[in-house]
Tab-separated table of C-alpha atoms in Angstrom:
chain	number	residue	atom	x	y	z
H	1	MET	CA	-13.944	-28.689	-21.185
H	2	VAL	CA	-13.129	-24.981	-21.377
H	3	SER	CA	-14.456	-24.766	-24.945
H	4	LEU	CA	-17.761	-26.355	-23.871
H	5	ALA	CA	-17.964	-23.884	-21.008
H	6	ALA	CA	-17.282	-21.048	-23.417
H	7	PHE	CA	-20.154	-22.202	-25.663
H	8	SER	CA	-22.469	-22.412	-22.676
H	9	TYR	CA	-21.509	-18.999	-21.355
H	10	GLY	CA	-22.011	-17.507	-24.794
H	11	GLN	CA	-25.740	-18.187	-24.414
H	12	ASN	CA	-25.970	-16.259	-21.136
H	13	ASP	CA	-26.616	-12.582	-20.665
H	14	ASP	CA	-24.033	-10.101	-19.419
H	15	ALA	CA	-25.164	-10.423	-15.804
H	16	SER	CA	-24.469	-14.161	-15.838
H	17	LEU	CA	-21.080	-13.636	-17.431
H	18	ARG	CA	-20.182	-11.037	-14.795
H	19	ALA	CA	-21.241	-13.440	-12.059
H	20	ILE	CA	-18.902	-16.080	-13.483
H	21	ALA	CA	-16.022	-13.633	-13.938
H	22	MET	CA	-16.285	-12.393	-10.345
H	23	ASN	CA	-16.679	-15.814	-8.721
H	24	PRO	CA	-13.413	-17.379	-7.391
H	25	GLU	CA	-15.122	-20.773	-7.248
H	26	HIS	CA	-14.921	-20.975	-11.026
H	27	SER	CA	-11.620	-21.862	-12.642
H	28	ARG	CA	-9.365	-19.075	-13.830
H	29	GLU	CA	-9.857	-20.264	-17.425
H	30	GLN	CA	-13.641	-20.056	-17.109
H	31	ARG	CA	-13.460	-16.593	-15.601
H	32	ILE	CA	-11.096	-15.328	-18.299
H	33	ASP	CA	-13.380	-16.766	-20.976
H	34	ALA	CA	-16.339	-14.915	-19.436
H	35	ILE	CA	-14.336	-11.678	-19.405
H	36	ARG	CA	-13.469	-12.079	-23.073
H	37	GLN	CA	-17.133	-12.532	-23.934
H	38	LEU	CA	-18.075	-9.467	-21.903
H	39	TYR	CA	-15.308	-7.396	-23.442
H	40	PRO	CA	-14.498	-8.597	-26.982
H	41	GLN	CA	-11.494	-6.274	-27.087
H	42	PHE	CA	-9.851	-8.624	-24.546
H	43	ALA	CA	-9.401	-11.498	-26.968
H	44	SER	CA	-6.575	-13.485	-28.458
H	45	GLY	CA	-5.143	-12.395	-31.765
H	46	ASP	CA	-2.763	-9.879	-33.261
H	47	SER	CA	-4.601	-6.787	-32.060
H	48	LEU	CA	-4.538	-7.110	-28.279
H	49	PRO	CA	-5.320	-3.843	-26.489
H	50	GLN	CA	-2.258	-2.103	-25.102
H	51	ARG	CA	-2.130	-0.428	-21.720
H	52	THR	CA	0.599	1.648	-20.135
H	53	ILE	CA	1.427	1.073	-16.474
H	54	CYS	CA	3.579	3.761	-14.918
H	55	VAL	CA	5.804	2.449	-12.128
H	56	TRP	CA	7.370	4.537	-9.377
H	57	ASP	CA	10.771	3.295	-8.263
H	58	VAL	CA	13.497	5.481	-6.769
H	59	MET	CA	15.998	3.391	-8.758
H	60	GLY	CA	14.064	3.546	-12.020
H	61	ARG	CA	14.232	0.486	-14.275
H	62	ASN	CA	16.953	-1.014	-12.083
H	63	GLY	CA	14.874	-1.003	-8.915
H	64	PRO	CA	12.922	-3.735	-7.102
H	65	VAL	CA	9.492	-2.185	-7.643
H	66	TYR	CA	9.976	-2.078	-11.404
H	67	ALA	CA	11.201	-5.685	-11.369
H	68	ALA	CA	8.084	-6.756	-9.454
H	69	ALA	CA	5.874	-4.895	-11.930
H	70	GLN	CA	7.400	-6.873	-14.786
H	71	ASP	CA	5.962	-10.031	-13.231
H	72	GLN	CA	2.480	-8.573	-13.691
H	73	GLN	CA	2.921	-8.264	-17.459
H	74	SER	CA	2.485	-12.000	-18.059
H	75	GLN	CA	-0.542	-12.140	-15.761
H	76	LEU	CA	-2.321	-9.397	-17.709
H	77	LEU	CA	-1.341	-10.959	-21.016
H	78	GLU	CA	-3.412	-13.987	-19.988
H	79	LEU	CA	-6.373	-11.640	-19.751
H	80	GLY	CA	-5.739	-10.363	-23.252
H	81	VAL	CA	-3.907	-7.144	-22.415
H	82	GLN	CA	-0.450	-6.136	-23.583
H	83	ILE	CA	1.353	-4.025	-21.006
H	84	GLU	CA	4.017	-1.416	-21.560
H	85	LEU	CA	5.858	-0.346	-18.413
H	86	GLU	CA	7.176	3.172	-17.888
H	87	ALA	CA	9.571	3.849	-15.001
H	88	TYR	CA	9.328	7.040	-12.914
H	89	THR	CA	11.653	8.164	-10.152
H	90	ASN	CA	9.375	11.097	-9.228
H	91	GLU	CA	5.986	10.183	-7.744
H	92	GLY	CA	4.603	13.661	-8.321
H	93	VAL	CA	5.228	13.463	-12.073
H	94	LEU	CA	3.718	9.955	-12.128
H	95	THR	CA	0.481	11.072	-10.448
H	96	ASP	CA	0.176	14.023	-12.825
H	97	ASP	CA	0.519	11.677	-15.796
H	98	LEU	CA	-2.078	9.294	-14.350
H	99	LYS	CA	-4.560	12.153	-14.016
H	100	ALA	CA	-3.757	13.366	-17.536
H	101	GLY	CA	-4.412	9.912	-19.001
H	102	GLN	CA	-0.798	9.329	-19.985
H	103	CYS	CA	-0.876	6.242	-17.739
H	104	ASP	CA	-3.662	3.660	-17.854
H	105	ALA	CA	-2.542	2.525	-14.401
H	106	ALA	CA	0.166	3.449	-11.917
H	107	LEU	CA	2.049	1.563	-9.225
H	108	PHE	CA	3.038	3.850	-6.371
H	109	THR	CA	2.905	4.283	-2.600
H	110	GLY	CA	-0.341	3.831	-0.698
H	111	ILE	CA	0.106	7.251	0.892
H	112	ARG	CA	-0.085	8.838	-2.554
H	113	ALA	CA	-2.855	6.459	-3.610
H	114	ARG	CA	-5.172	7.882	-0.914
H	115	GLU	CA	-6.052	10.663	-3.347
H	116	TYR	CA	-7.528	8.087	-5.734
H	117	ASN	CA	-9.250	5.816	-3.216
H	118	ARG	CA	-9.577	6.917	0.396
H	119	PHE	CA	-10.695	3.447	1.540
H	120	ALA	CA	-7.598	1.631	0.238
H	121	GLY	CA	-5.444	4.679	0.921
H	122	THR	CA	-6.214	4.332	4.637
H	123	ILE	CA	-4.434	0.956	4.821
H	124	ASP	CA	-1.238	2.889	5.643
H	125	ALA	CA	-2.878	4.711	8.586
H	126	VAL	CA	-0.514	5.246	11.528
H	127	GLY	CA	-0.544	2.334	13.968
H	128	ALA	CA	-3.545	0.667	12.309
H	129	ILE	CA	-1.758	-2.580	11.344
H	130	PRO	CA	0.605	-3.700	14.116
H	131	ALA	CA	2.244	-6.665	12.393
H	132	LYS	CA	2.532	-8.857	9.306
H	133	ARG	CA	-0.224	-11.255	10.385
H	134	HIS	CA	-2.711	-8.379	10.541
H	135	MET	CA	-1.683	-7.248	7.054
H	136	HIS	CA	-2.127	-10.781	5.683
H	137	MET	CA	-5.690	-10.991	6.959
H	138	LEU	CA	-6.566	-7.513	5.707
H	139	LEU	CA	-5.241	-8.098	2.192
H	140	GLN	CA	-7.106	-11.411	1.934
H	141	VAL	CA	-10.323	-9.596	2.866
H	142	LEU	CA	-9.688	-6.840	0.318
H	143	ALA	CA	-9.133	-9.425	-2.439
H	144	SER	CA	-12.678	-10.731	-2.009
H	145	PRO	CA	-15.137	-9.897	-4.813
H	146	LYS	CA	-17.434	-8.521	-2.099
H	147	MET	CA	-15.003	-5.620	-1.714
H	148	ALA	CA	-14.836	-4.809	-5.434
H	149	GLU	CA	-17.103	-1.773	-5.205
H	150	ARG	CA	-15.066	-0.265	-2.353
H	151	MET	CA	-11.942	-0.532	-4.476
H	152	GLU	CA	-13.465	1.853	-6.989
H	153	GLN	CA	-13.715	5.607	-6.575
H	154	GLY	CA	-14.601	8.012	-9.349
H	155	PRO	CA	-12.817	7.027	-12.578
H	156	TYR	CA	-10.211	4.886	-10.765
H	157	VAL	CA	-9.955	1.346	-9.427
H	158	VAL	CA	-7.394	-0.145	-7.038
H	159	MET	CA	-6.149	-3.237	-8.852
H	160	GLY	CA	-3.724	-4.523	-6.262
H	161	VAL	CA	-2.084	-3.866	-2.906
H	162	ALA	CA	1.437	-5.038	-2.095
H	163	PRO	CA	3.027	-4.740	1.373
H	164	MET	CA	6.293	-2.794	1.603
H	165	GLY	CA	6.903	-3.725	5.229
H	166	ALA	CA	6.668	-1.683	8.385
H	167	ALA	CA	7.826	1.910	8.658
H	168	TYR	CA	9.928	2.782	11.691
H	169	VAL	CA	11.184	6.028	13.166
H	170	PHE	CA	14.870	6.703	12.443
H	171	VAL	CA	16.536	9.236	14.771
H	172	ASN	CA	19.991	10.810	14.943
H	173	ASP	CA	19.891	10.897	18.745
H	174	ARG	CA	18.918	7.886	20.870
H	175	SER	CA	17.385	10.184	23.483
H	176	ILE	CA	14.484	10.753	21.040
H	177	SER	CA	12.953	7.429	22.035
H	178	THR	CA	9.296	8.536	22.240
H	179	LEU	CA	7.019	10.913	20.378
H	180	ALA	CA	6.937	13.178	23.433
H	181	LYS	CA	10.716	13.499	23.303
H	182	ALA	CA	10.515	14.554	19.652
H	183	SER	CA	9.145	17.940	20.717
H	184	GLY	CA	11.176	20.709	19.111
H	185	LYS	CA	12.993	18.276	16.816
H	186	ARG	CA	13.073	18.546	13.020
H	187	ILE	CA	10.845	15.811	11.624
H	188	ALA	CA	10.623	14.883	7.933
H	189	VAL	CA	7.148	15.030	6.361
H	190	MET	CA	6.050	14.545	2.759
H	191	ASP	CA	6.026	17.857	0.909
H	192	TYR	CA	2.766	17.064	-0.918
H	193	ASP	CA	0.785	16.371	2.265
H	194	PRO	CA	0.114	19.411	4.500
H	195	VAL	CA	-1.834	17.256	6.973
H	196	GLN	CA	1.393	15.525	8.017
H	197	SER	CA	2.872	18.912	8.884
H	198	GLU	CA	-0.173	19.735	10.990
H	199	MET	CA	0.164	16.446	12.889
H	200	ILE	CA	3.829	17.127	13.699
H	201	LEU	CA	3.071	20.678	14.799
H	202	GLY	CA	0.389	19.251	17.101
H	203	LEU	CA	3.041	17.042	18.718
H	204	GLY	CA	5.316	20.014	19.209
H	205	GLY	CA	7.728	19.003	16.481
H	206	ASN	CA	9.180	21.071	13.661
H	207	PRO	CA	8.006	19.635	10.299
H	208	VAL	CA	10.503	19.704	7.436
H	209	PRO	CA	8.809	19.117	4.041
H	210	THR	CA	10.734	16.679	1.866
H	211	SER	CA	10.264	14.269	-1.011
H	212	ILE	CA	10.870	10.524	-0.860
H	213	VAL	CA	13.971	10.976	-3.005
H	214	SER	CA	15.516	13.714	-0.846
H	215	ALA	CA	14.407	12.430	2.576
H	216	GLY	CA	17.424	10.163	3.002
H	217	SER	CA	19.979	12.823	2.160
H	218	LYS	CA	18.325	15.337	4.492
H	219	PHE	CA	18.533	12.847	7.352
H	220	ASN	CA	22.083	11.800	6.510
H	221	ASN	CA	23.247	15.419	6.305
H	222	GLY	CA	21.607	16.466	9.563
H	223	PHE	CA	18.834	18.649	8.136
H	224	VAL	CA	16.236	16.506	9.918
H	225	ASP	CA	16.510	14.712	13.263
H	226	VAL	CA	13.627	12.278	12.812
H	227	LEU	CA	12.674	10.318	9.698
H	228	PRO	CA	9.801	7.796	9.481
H	229	ALA	CA	10.830	5.282	6.790
H	230	PRO	CA	10.610	1.598	5.826
H	231	LEU	CA	13.490	-0.620	6.914
H	232	VAL	CA	14.544	-1.111	3.303
H	233	ALA	CA	15.699	2.534	3.382
H	234	PHE	CA	18.457	1.639	5.879
H	235	HIS	CA	20.609	0.250	3.057
H	236	VAL	CA	18.973	1.714	-0.071
H	237	MET	CA	19.178	5.301	1.248
H	238	GLU	CA	22.234	4.569	3.419
H	239	LEU	CA	20.475	5.888	6.517
H	240	TYR	CA	23.216	4.406	8.700
H	241	HIS	CA	25.155	7.580	7.863
H	242	GLY	CA	22.448	9.714	9.480
H	243	ILE	CA	22.141	7.367	12.453
H	244	GLY	CA	25.863	7.542	13.099
H	245	GLU	CA	27.055	6.560	16.576
H	246	GLN	CA	24.410	8.510	18.484
H	247	GLY	CA	21.203	7.554	16.678
H	248	GLY	CA	19.110	4.471	16.009
H	249	ILE	CA	15.757	3.018	14.999
H	250	ILE	CA	12.906	3.005	17.521
H	251	ASP	CA	11.825	-0.615	17.903
H	252	TYR	CA	8.115	-0.041	17.347
H	253	PRO	CA	6.414	0.016	13.928
H	254	PHE	CA	4.983	3.402	13.007
H	255	SER	CA	2.781	2.046	10.216
H	256	GLN	CA	2.637	-0.664	7.563
H	257	LEU	CA	3.413	0.723	4.123
H	258	THR	CA	2.012	-0.453	0.810
H	259	LEU	CA	2.417	-0.093	-2.909
H	260	GLN	CA	-0.884	0.149	-4.746
H	261	LEU	CA	-1.727	-0.412	-8.395
H	262	VAL	CA	-4.363	2.164	-9.365
H	263	GLY	CA	-5.946	1.913	-12.795
H	264	ARG	CA	-8.417	3.855	-14.867
H	265	LYS	CA	-11.744	2.005	-14.956
H	266	GLU	CA	-12.201	2.715	-18.650
H	267	ALA	CA	-8.976	0.794	-19.326
H	268	PHE	CA	-9.453	-2.007	-16.764
H	269	PRO	CA	-13.049	-3.206	-16.207
H	270	ARG	CA	-14.126	-4.401	-12.754
H	271	GLU	CA	-13.806	-8.076	-13.652
H	272	VAL	CA	-10.240	-7.640	-14.889
H	273	ALA	CA	-9.295	-5.610	-11.811
H	274	GLN	CA	-10.722	-8.350	-9.576
H	275	LEU	CA	-8.500	-11.046	-11.085
H	276	VAL	CA	-5.458	-8.807	-10.728
H	277	ARG	CA	-6.264	-8.141	-7.047
H	278	GLU	CA	-6.587	-11.859	-6.403
H	279	ASP	CA	-3.240	-12.433	-8.085
H	280	PHE	CA	-1.619	-9.868	-5.781
H	281	ALA	CA	-3.116	-11.702	-2.782
H	282	ARG	CA	-1.898	-15.105	-4.009
H	283	ARG	CA	1.619	-13.761	-4.403
H	284	LEU	CA	1.685	-12.150	-0.960
H	285	ASN	CA	4.455	-14.366	0.431
H	286	GLU	CA	6.549	-13.874	-2.708
H	287	ILE	CA	6.162	-10.104	-2.459
H	288	GLU	CA	7.172	-10.133	1.196
H	289	GLN	CA	10.235	-12.237	0.426
H	290	ARG	CA	11.311	-9.597	-2.088
H	291	VAL	CA	10.965	-6.937	0.624
H	292	VAL	CA	13.055	-9.003	3.061
H	293	GLN	CA	15.764	-9.506	0.435
H	294	GLN	CA	15.867	-5.803	-0.354
H	295	THR	CA	15.931	-4.889	3.356
H	296	GLY	CA	19.007	-6.965	4.145
H	297	GLU	CA	20.461	-7.274	7.614
H	298	ILE	CA	19.810	-4.514	10.144
H	299	PRO	CA	22.499	-4.421	12.861
H	300	GLN	CA	21.098	-5.248	16.288
H	301	ASP	CA	22.910	-2.360	17.973
H	302	VAL	CA	20.924	0.298	16.058
H	303	TRP	CA	17.595	-0.711	17.604
H	304	ILE	CA	16.284	1.489	20.418
H	305	LYS	CA	14.214	-0.652	22.767
H	306	ILE	CA	11.199	0.932	24.437
H	307	ASP	CA	9.271	-0.363	27.446
H	308	ALA	CA	5.635	-1.438	27.662
H	309	GLU	CA	4.495	1.931	29.028
H	310	ASP	CA	6.032	3.807	26.100
H	311	LYS	CA	4.379	1.357	23.675
H	312	ARG	CA	0.990	2.040	25.264
H	313	GLU	CA	1.639	5.767	24.887
H	314	TYR	CA	2.469	5.252	21.207
H	315	GLN	CA	-0.757	3.298	20.718
H	316	LYS	CA	-2.808	5.988	22.443
H	317	LEU	CA	-1.319	8.848	20.420
H	318	MET	CA	-1.680	6.941	17.158
H	319	GLN	CA	-5.309	6.113	17.884
H	320	GLN	CA	-6.021	9.762	18.653
H	321	ALA	CA	-4.369	10.737	15.374
H	322	ARG	CA	-6.435	8.199	13.403
H	323	ILE	CA	-9.701	9.395	14.958
H	324	GLU	CA	-8.876	13.045	14.331
H	325	LEU	CA	-7.904	12.372	10.724
H	326	ARG	CA	-11.021	10.242	10.217
H	327	ASP	CA	-13.172	13.104	11.441
H	328	ARG	CA	-11.430	15.371	8.944
H	329	ASP	CA	-12.166	12.909	6.085
H	330	TYR	CA	-8.468	12.208	5.630
H	331	TYR	CA	-8.818	8.568	6.722
H	332	ASP	CA	-11.773	6.382	5.763
H	333	GLY	CA	-13.869	5.307	8.745
H	334	ASP	CA	-14.890	1.956	7.230
H	335	MET	CA	-11.268	0.953	6.717
H	336	LEU	CA	-10.354	1.990	10.261
H	337	ARG	CA	-13.219	-0.147	11.613
H	338	LEU	CA	-12.085	-3.104	9.535
H	339	GLN	CA	-8.534	-2.713	10.818
H	340	ARG	CA	-9.762	-2.484	14.422
H	341	ARG	CA	-11.776	-5.689	13.979
H	342	ILE	CA	-8.679	-7.450	12.670
H	343	ARG	CA	-6.571	-6.195	15.593
H	344	CYS	CA	-9.240	-7.490	17.964
H	345	LYS	CA	-9.205	-10.893	16.254
H	346	PHE	CA	-5.655	-11.311	17.500
H	347	GLU	CA	-6.005	-9.426	20.797
H	348	PRO	CA	-9.689	-9.550	21.854
H	349	THR	CA	-9.023	-8.361	25.426
H	350	HIS	CA	-7.472	-5.054	24.333
H	351	PRO	CA	-9.455	-2.046	25.678
H	352	GLU	CA	-10.151	-0.729	22.168
H	353	CYS	CA	-12.215	-3.838	21.424
H	354	SER	CA	-14.859	-2.841	23.935
H	355	ALA	CA	-14.514	0.932	23.547
H	356	ARG	CA	-14.982	0.801	19.756
H	357	LEU	CA	-13.871	4.375	19.165
H	358	GLU	CA	-12.903	3.573	15.589
């Protein structure tokens, strides 16, 4: 059946082949066959094209991100691409190598990926995705072929988005239970992103530039009082040392973090990138299970409960931050609108659904 389809497709022009390759209603075999006709270099044989994917993982080849990336090798081999993985423990070096063409694609944090695609890089916007169910709906939307053009920017294409779980605020003093109470406190910010420092200064905090690798040790050794981080960092970075007996984790998600696979369009055509994005979406539950396993158990006594009024204050401040950063072209307005629509799907009576400020 596939061979007959291949013969039929061979008579069509490139536009017809692209339509087949981008259409999820066709079988995966039919779509792959169309891709191979469009791009003869993606064909079976002894001379499959080789691509290098650079993977950021704080634990290098022994880490969970690198292990997850290995799963993608077999998927891309089906498309006629041999993948070589390179592990990086420094995101800055990885991004430099991606720009220099040393990497055909790179798997790294969505915050870093904003530089390569502002639309997808806004997924991690503060307070924009309250819970897992919102993230599920968003990632299913982004995997649609209708979004393919938005996943491209300049010479790069976002080939996949994987959830890393929610980021929470870790503090070394339980009295820092709200953003207002963080005034004057030392708050960790990413050293490559001056906008984060400006946001903290606007809240009255004292920003302390740090890298992902050094953030945990700075918190554990008392150089910072407040550290936004994913829950997986509690065990991986041993943040329980920094929490000690006086600190805790504020029980309200700060943002939903992602890993994003960003490729060079010359190495991964649109049709190939689309199939990879769909594969990420299909494996969403598997990816989340990996995150849960890596997170482990978080002791109940470290959580700092906040009341409904404080939660509303968090929501208000986060919305103000998103709007300000949108107006400064840091966040993408289309992504913020999409996220608001998804929030309103689950909570249609919320005031933001009628105000439509985003």
